[in-house]
C-alpha atoms as one frame of an Amber mdcrd trajectory, in Angstrom:
protein
  -0.711  -3.350 -13.679  -3.134  -1.846 -11.751  -3.112  -2.704  -7.831  -6.441
  -2.122  -5.783  -6.142  -2.310  -2.076  -8.320  -2.474   0.622  -8.516  -1.064
   4.012 -10.912  -0.516   7.068 -12.672  -3.950   6.936 -13.139  -5.187  10.977
 -15.401  -5.938  13.376 -18.854  -4.260  14.212 -21.874  -4.678  16.263 -25.371
  -4.871  14.074 -26.418  -1.526  14.129 -23.106  -0.237  13.499 -20.976   1.501
  10.863 -17.551   0.791   9.238 -16.216   2.678   6.381 -13.881   0.765   3.394
 -10.966   2.768   1.622  -9.948   1.373  -1.739  -6.271   2.554  -2.964  -5.525
   2.159  -6.725  -2.162   2.650  -7.915  -2.698   4.119 -11.084  -3.817   7.567
 -11.550  -5.960   5.940 -14.693  -8.400   4.599 -12.275 -10.264   7.858 -12.945
 -11.643   6.675 -16.219 -12.770   3.277 -14.823 -15.848   2.444 -12.919 -15.612
   1.317  -9.033 -17.262  -1.465  -7.801 -17.638  -3.285  -4.648 -18.462  -7.209
  -4.250 -18.757  -9.590  -1.462 -18.110 -12.911  -0.258 -20.062 -14.377   2.383
 -18.980 -17.656   3.801 -19.952 -20.676   1.904 -21.524 -18.378  -0.945 -21.226
 -17.196  -3.981 -18.922 -13.433  -4.540 -22.134 -11.136  -5.201 -22.291  -7.467
  -6.233 -22.675  -4.795  -3.405 -22.652  -1.460  -5.224 -20.513   0.347  -7.896
 -19.913   4.601  -9.121 -19.067   5.481 -12.125 -15.757   7.391 -13.391 -16.988
  10.705 -12.757 -18.942   9.470  -9.336 -22.246  10.944 -10.791 -24.071   7.512
 -11.125 -24.154   4.700  -8.683 -25.981   1.448  -8.518 -26.663  -0.793  -5.027
 -27.711  -4.118  -4.731 -31.544  -4.136  -3.115 -30.324  -5.229   0.479 -28.170
  -2.352   1.413 -29.868   0.554  -0.426 -30.091   3.280   2.343 -27.353   1.814
   4.629 -24.350   1.690   2.187 -22.853   4.556   0.125 -20.250   4.157  -2.633
 -18.202   7.075  -3.523 -14.681   7.914  -4.858 -11.743  10.715  -5.209 -10.591
  10.635  -8.442  -7.640  13.292  -7.078  -6.527  10.780  -4.491  -7.074   7.747
  -6.421  -9.527   6.018  -4.065 -12.931   4.514  -3.723 -14.745   4.141  -0.535
 -17.950   2.110   1.179 -19.304   3.687   4.072 -21.622   0.842   5.898 -24.149
   2.331   7.991 -26.940   0.006  10.013 -24.890  -2.871   9.528 -27.020  -6.367
   9.536 -25.085  -9.595  10.357 -25.912 -11.028   6.798 -23.374  -7.888   6.042
 -20.756 -10.624   6.801 -18.034 -11.518   4.664 -15.048 -10.334   2.456 -15.333
  -7.187   0.621 -13.708  -7.045  -2.745 -12.742  -3.573  -4.446 -12.628  -3.738
  -7.971 -12.310  -1.497 -11.447 -14.050  -2.177 -14.919 -14.522  -0.093 -17.691
 -18.322  -0.062 -17.717 -20.858  -0.147 -14.879 -22.524  -3.123 -14.135 -23.192
  -6.009 -11.823 -21.509  -8.769 -13.003 -18.206  -9.227 -11.827 -16.856 -11.217
 -15.109 -16.712  -7.156 -16.622 -14.151  -6.594 -13.601 -11.189  -6.289 -14.517
  -8.803  -5.422 -11.411  -9.446  -6.790  -8.033  -8.236  -6.042  -4.626  -7.109
  -8.927  -1.930 -10.380  -8.096   0.132 -10.803  -7.212   4.059 -13.039  -8.944
   5.964 -16.150  -6.905   7.754 -17.798  -9.516  10.121 -21.336  -8.298  11.723
 -21.955  -9.474  15.528 -25.738  -9.909  16.781
């Protein structure tokens, strides 16, 4: 069973930065697409960003383009999400997930972490 564990969440002021990390239990993660999703209070979980298995291709939701950067380290079995110029609307629980193909549909992601809270104050 593949396990994903997020870390790095916390509190930041608007305009600040936070970095999230996702540790994966299995080396086979290098075959998977890694994605980040988030869920704000009272809202549906939404796609944030994804990176291909090799790291060559990335995808972002429009509202985070130019501010967030997704990356991965296949030697260390980790994925990352660097979040800059944070806004209060970025507040939510951030989840790391793994899938067999690139996409924004969370139904295609087979493995999920427990989530880490990100709170951005204005």
